[in-house]
Coordinates of C-alpha atoms in Angstrom, one line a residue:
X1 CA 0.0 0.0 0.0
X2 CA 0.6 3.4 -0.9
X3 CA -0.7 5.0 2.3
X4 CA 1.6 6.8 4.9
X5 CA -0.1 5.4 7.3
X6 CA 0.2 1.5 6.4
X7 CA 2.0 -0.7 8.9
X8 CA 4.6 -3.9 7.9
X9 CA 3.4 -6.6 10.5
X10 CA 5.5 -9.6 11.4
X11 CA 5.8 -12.3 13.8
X12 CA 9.3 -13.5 15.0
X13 CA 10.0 -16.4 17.0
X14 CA 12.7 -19.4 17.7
X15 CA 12.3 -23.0 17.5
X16 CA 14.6 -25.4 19.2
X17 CA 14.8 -29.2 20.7
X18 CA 13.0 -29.9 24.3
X19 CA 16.9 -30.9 25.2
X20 CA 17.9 -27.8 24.2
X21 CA 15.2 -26.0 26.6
X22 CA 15.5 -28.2 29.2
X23 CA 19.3 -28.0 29.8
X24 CA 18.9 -24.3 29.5
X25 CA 16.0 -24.4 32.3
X26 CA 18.0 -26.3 34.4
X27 CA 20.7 -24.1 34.4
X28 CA 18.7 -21.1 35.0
X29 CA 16.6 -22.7 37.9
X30 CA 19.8 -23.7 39.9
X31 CA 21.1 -21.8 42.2
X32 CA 24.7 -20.5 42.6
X33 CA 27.4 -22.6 44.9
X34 CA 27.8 -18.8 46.6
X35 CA 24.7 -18.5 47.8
X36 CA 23.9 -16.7 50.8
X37 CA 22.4 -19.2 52.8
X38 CA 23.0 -18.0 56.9
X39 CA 19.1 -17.2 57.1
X40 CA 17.6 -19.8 55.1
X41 CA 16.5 -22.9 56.6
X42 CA 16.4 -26.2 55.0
X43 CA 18.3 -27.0 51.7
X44 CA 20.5 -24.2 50.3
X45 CA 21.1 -23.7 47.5
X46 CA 18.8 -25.2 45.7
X47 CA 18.7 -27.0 42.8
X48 CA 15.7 -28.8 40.6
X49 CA 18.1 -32.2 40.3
X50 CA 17.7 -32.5 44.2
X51 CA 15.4 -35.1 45.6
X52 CA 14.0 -32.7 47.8
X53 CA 11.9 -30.7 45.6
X54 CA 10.3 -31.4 42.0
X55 CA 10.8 -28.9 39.7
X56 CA 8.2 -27.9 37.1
X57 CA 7.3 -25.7 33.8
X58 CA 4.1 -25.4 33.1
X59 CA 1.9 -23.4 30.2
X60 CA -0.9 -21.1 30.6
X61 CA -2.9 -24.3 30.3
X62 CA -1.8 -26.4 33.3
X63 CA -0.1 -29.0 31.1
X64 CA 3.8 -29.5 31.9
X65 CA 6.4 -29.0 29.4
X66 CA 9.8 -29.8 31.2
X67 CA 9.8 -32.3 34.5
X68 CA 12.4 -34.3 36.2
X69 CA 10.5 -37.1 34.7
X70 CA 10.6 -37.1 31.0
X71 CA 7.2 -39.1 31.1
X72 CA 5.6 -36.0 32.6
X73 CA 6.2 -33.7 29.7
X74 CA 2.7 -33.1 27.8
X75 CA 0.5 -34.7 30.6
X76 CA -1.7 -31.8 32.6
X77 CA -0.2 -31.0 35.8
X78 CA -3.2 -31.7 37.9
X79 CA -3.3 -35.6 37.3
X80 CA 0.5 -35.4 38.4
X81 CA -0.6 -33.4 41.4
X82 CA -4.0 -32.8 42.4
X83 CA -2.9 -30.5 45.7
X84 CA -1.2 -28.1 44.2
X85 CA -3.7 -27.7 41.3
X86 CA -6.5 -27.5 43.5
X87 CA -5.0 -25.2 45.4
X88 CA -3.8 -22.7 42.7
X89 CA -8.0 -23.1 41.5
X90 CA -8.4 -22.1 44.9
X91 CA -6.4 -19.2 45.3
X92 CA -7.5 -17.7 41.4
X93 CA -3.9 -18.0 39.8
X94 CA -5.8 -21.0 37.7
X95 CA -9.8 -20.6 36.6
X96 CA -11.8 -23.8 35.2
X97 CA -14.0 -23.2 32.1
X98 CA -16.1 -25.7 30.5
X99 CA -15.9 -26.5 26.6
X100 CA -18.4 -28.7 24.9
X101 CA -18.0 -31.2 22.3
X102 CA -21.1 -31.6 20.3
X103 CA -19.4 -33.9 17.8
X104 CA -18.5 -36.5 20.1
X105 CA -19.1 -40.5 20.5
X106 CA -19.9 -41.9 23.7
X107 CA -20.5 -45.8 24.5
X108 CA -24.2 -46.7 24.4
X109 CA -25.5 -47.3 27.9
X110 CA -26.4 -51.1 28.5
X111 CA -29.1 -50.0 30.7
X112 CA -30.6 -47.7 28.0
X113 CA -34.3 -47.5 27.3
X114 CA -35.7 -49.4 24.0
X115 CA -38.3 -48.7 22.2
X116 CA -39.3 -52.4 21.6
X117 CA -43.1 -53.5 22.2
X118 CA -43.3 -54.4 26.3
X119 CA -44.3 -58.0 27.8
X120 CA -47.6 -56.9 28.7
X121 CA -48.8 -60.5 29.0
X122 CA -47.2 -64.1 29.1
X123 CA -49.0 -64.9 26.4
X124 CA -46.3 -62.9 24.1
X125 CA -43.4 -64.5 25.4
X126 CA -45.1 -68.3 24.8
X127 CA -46.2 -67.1 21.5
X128 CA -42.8 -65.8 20.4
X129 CA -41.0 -69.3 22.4
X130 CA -43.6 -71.3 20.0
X131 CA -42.2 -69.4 16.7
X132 CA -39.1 -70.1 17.4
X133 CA -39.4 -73.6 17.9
X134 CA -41.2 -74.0 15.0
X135 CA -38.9 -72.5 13.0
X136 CA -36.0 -73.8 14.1
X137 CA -37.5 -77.2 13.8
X138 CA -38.5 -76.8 10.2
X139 CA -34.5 -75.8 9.5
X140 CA -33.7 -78.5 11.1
X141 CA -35.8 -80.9 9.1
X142 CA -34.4 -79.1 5.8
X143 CA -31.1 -79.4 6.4
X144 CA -30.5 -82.9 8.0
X145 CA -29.5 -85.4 5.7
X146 CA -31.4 -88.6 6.2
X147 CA -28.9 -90.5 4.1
X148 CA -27.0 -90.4 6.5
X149 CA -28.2 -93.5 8.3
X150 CA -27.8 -95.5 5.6
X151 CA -24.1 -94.6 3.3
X152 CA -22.3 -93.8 6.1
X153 CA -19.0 -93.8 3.9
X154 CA -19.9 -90.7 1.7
X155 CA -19.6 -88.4 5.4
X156 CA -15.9 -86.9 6.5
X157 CA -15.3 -85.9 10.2
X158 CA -15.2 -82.0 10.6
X159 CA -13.5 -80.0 13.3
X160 CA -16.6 -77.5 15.3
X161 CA -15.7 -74.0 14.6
X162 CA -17.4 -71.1 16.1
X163 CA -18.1 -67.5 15.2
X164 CA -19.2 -64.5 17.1
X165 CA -21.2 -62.7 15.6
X166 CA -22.0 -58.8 15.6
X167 CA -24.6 -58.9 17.9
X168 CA -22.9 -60.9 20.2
X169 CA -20.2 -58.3 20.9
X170 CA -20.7 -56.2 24.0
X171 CA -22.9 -53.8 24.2
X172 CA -20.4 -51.4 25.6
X173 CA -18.0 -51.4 22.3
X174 CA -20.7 -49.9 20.8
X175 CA -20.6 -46.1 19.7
X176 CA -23.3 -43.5 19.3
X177 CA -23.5 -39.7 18.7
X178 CA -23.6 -37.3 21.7
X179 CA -22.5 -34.1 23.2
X180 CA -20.0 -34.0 25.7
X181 CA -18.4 -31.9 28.7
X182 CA -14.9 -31.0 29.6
X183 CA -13.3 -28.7 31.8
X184 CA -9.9 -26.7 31.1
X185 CA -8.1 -24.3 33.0
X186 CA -6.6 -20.5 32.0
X187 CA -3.4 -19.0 33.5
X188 CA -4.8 -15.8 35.1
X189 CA -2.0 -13.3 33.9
X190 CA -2.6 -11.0 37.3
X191 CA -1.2 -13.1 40.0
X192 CA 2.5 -12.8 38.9
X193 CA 3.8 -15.1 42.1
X194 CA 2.0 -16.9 44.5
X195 CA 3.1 -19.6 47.3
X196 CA 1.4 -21.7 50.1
X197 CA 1.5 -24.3 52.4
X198 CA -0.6 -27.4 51.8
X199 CA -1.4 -29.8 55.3
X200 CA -1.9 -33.2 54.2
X201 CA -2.2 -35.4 57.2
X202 CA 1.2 -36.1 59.4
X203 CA 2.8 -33.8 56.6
X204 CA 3.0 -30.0 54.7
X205 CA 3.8 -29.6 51.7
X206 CA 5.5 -26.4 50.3
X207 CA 5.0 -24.8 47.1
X208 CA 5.8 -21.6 45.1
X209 CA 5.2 -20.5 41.0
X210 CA 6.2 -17.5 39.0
X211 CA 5.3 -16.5 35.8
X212 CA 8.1 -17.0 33.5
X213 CA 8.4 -12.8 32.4
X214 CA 7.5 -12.3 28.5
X215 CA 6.0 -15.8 28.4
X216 CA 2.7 -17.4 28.4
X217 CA 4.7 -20.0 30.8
X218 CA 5.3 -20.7 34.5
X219 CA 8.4 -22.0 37.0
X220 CA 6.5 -24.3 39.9
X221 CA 8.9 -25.8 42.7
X222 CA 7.1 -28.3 44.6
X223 CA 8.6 -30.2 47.8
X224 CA 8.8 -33.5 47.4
X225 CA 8.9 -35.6 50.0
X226 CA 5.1 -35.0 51.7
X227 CA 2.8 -37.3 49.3
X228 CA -0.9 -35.9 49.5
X229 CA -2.6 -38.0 47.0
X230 CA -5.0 -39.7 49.7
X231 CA -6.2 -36.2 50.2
X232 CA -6.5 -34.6 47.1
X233 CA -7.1 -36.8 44.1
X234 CA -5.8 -35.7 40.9
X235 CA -8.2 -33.7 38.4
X236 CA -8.5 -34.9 35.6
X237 CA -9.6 -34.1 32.1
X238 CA -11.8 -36.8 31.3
X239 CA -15.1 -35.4 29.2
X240 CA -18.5 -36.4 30.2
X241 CA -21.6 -37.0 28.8
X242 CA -24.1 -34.3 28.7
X243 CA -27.6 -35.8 29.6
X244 CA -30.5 -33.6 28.1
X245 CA -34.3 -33.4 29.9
X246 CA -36.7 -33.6 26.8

């Protein structure tokens, strides 16, 4: 464009390796042999490779990008640890939001209703019992072979085979249309740095985050060694079917 007042827009960014990140967090996150540590109490310095604390970065999403354990890495930070993520919901540094999925497929429910004729008298059930002995008797008597009895010679042995068919399968491998719920969880950008104390039983555990500055990401520290799993189960993302009153 001609225009004086046109503007070049551009987007610039760097890519690299999840090693390459990693090494450079680890660095970062560890803290110098010449620490000052006369008023600290506890381990000092620190560093992430310690046994003492689990270190953590996380998006604005809750789901973990670099962990001590490589397994970690792309897994949402609240089934690793449900007391810190409860308590981060809990204190407003994390909101939940619900997002639908109206093009989903959900197992059909064994104990769903049919739309099949009732049993409303015995007389049904002996009249269908009676059709399909009839029937099965008249098959029988088309397909046996009464020469049988008498050239025994012209038969081979065969081995019994057996197929299942479709509608034996179960019921629950079945798939039908629905609309499902799932919850996810936003950064909120306000709370820069938060920490607290979590009591779980005979033990506390200790926690602090930071937002990573000029990034959409987030430093946790978590201590390590105070397991609160019995109290705080971990939240997961696992959508639900949305049931509709008609």
């Amino acid at each position: 464009m001609n225009s004086p007042l046109s503007v070049s827009l551009a987007a610039i960014g760097i890519q690299m390796t999840l090693d390459v990140l990693e090494s450079k967090f680890w660095a970062i996150a560890a803290q110098p042999n010449d620490t000052d540590c006369s008023d600290v109490d506890g381990v000092c310095p620190l560093r992430c490779d310690s046994v003492d604390i689990a270190c953590y970065m996380i998006d604005n999403n809750g789901f973990v990008i670099i962990s001590k354990q490589r397994n970690d890495a792309g897994r949402f930070f609240g089934e690793i640890d449900g007391s810190v993520m409860t308590t981060l919901i809990r204190m407003g540094m994390f909101k939940r939001v619900s997002l639908f999925d109206y093009q989903a497929m959900c197992k059909m429910n064994s104990h769903s209703v049919s739309s099949a004729r009732p049993l409303l008298s015995p007389f049904y059930g002996l009249a269908s019992a009676l059709k399909w002995f009839l029937s099965n008797f008249l098959l029988f008597l088309l397909e046996f072979n009464f020469c049988g009895f008498w050239h025994t010679e012209h038969f081979v042995d065969a081995k019994a085979s057996f197929s299942v068919s479709s509608a034996h399968k179960k019921r629950g491998d079945i798939l039908q249309p629905c609309d499902t719920e799932y919850p996810s969880f936003v950064y909120e950008p306000s709370v820069k740095e938060t920490n607290s104390i979590i009591k779980c039983g005979r033990c506390q555990k200790m926690f602090v985050v930071q937002q990573i500055p000029d990034s959409n990401l987030l430093m946790l520290v978590v201590q390590a060694d105070c397991d609160c799993s019995k109290q705080y189960p971990p939240i997961t993302m696992e959508p639900k079917e949305v049931k509709y009153i008609l």
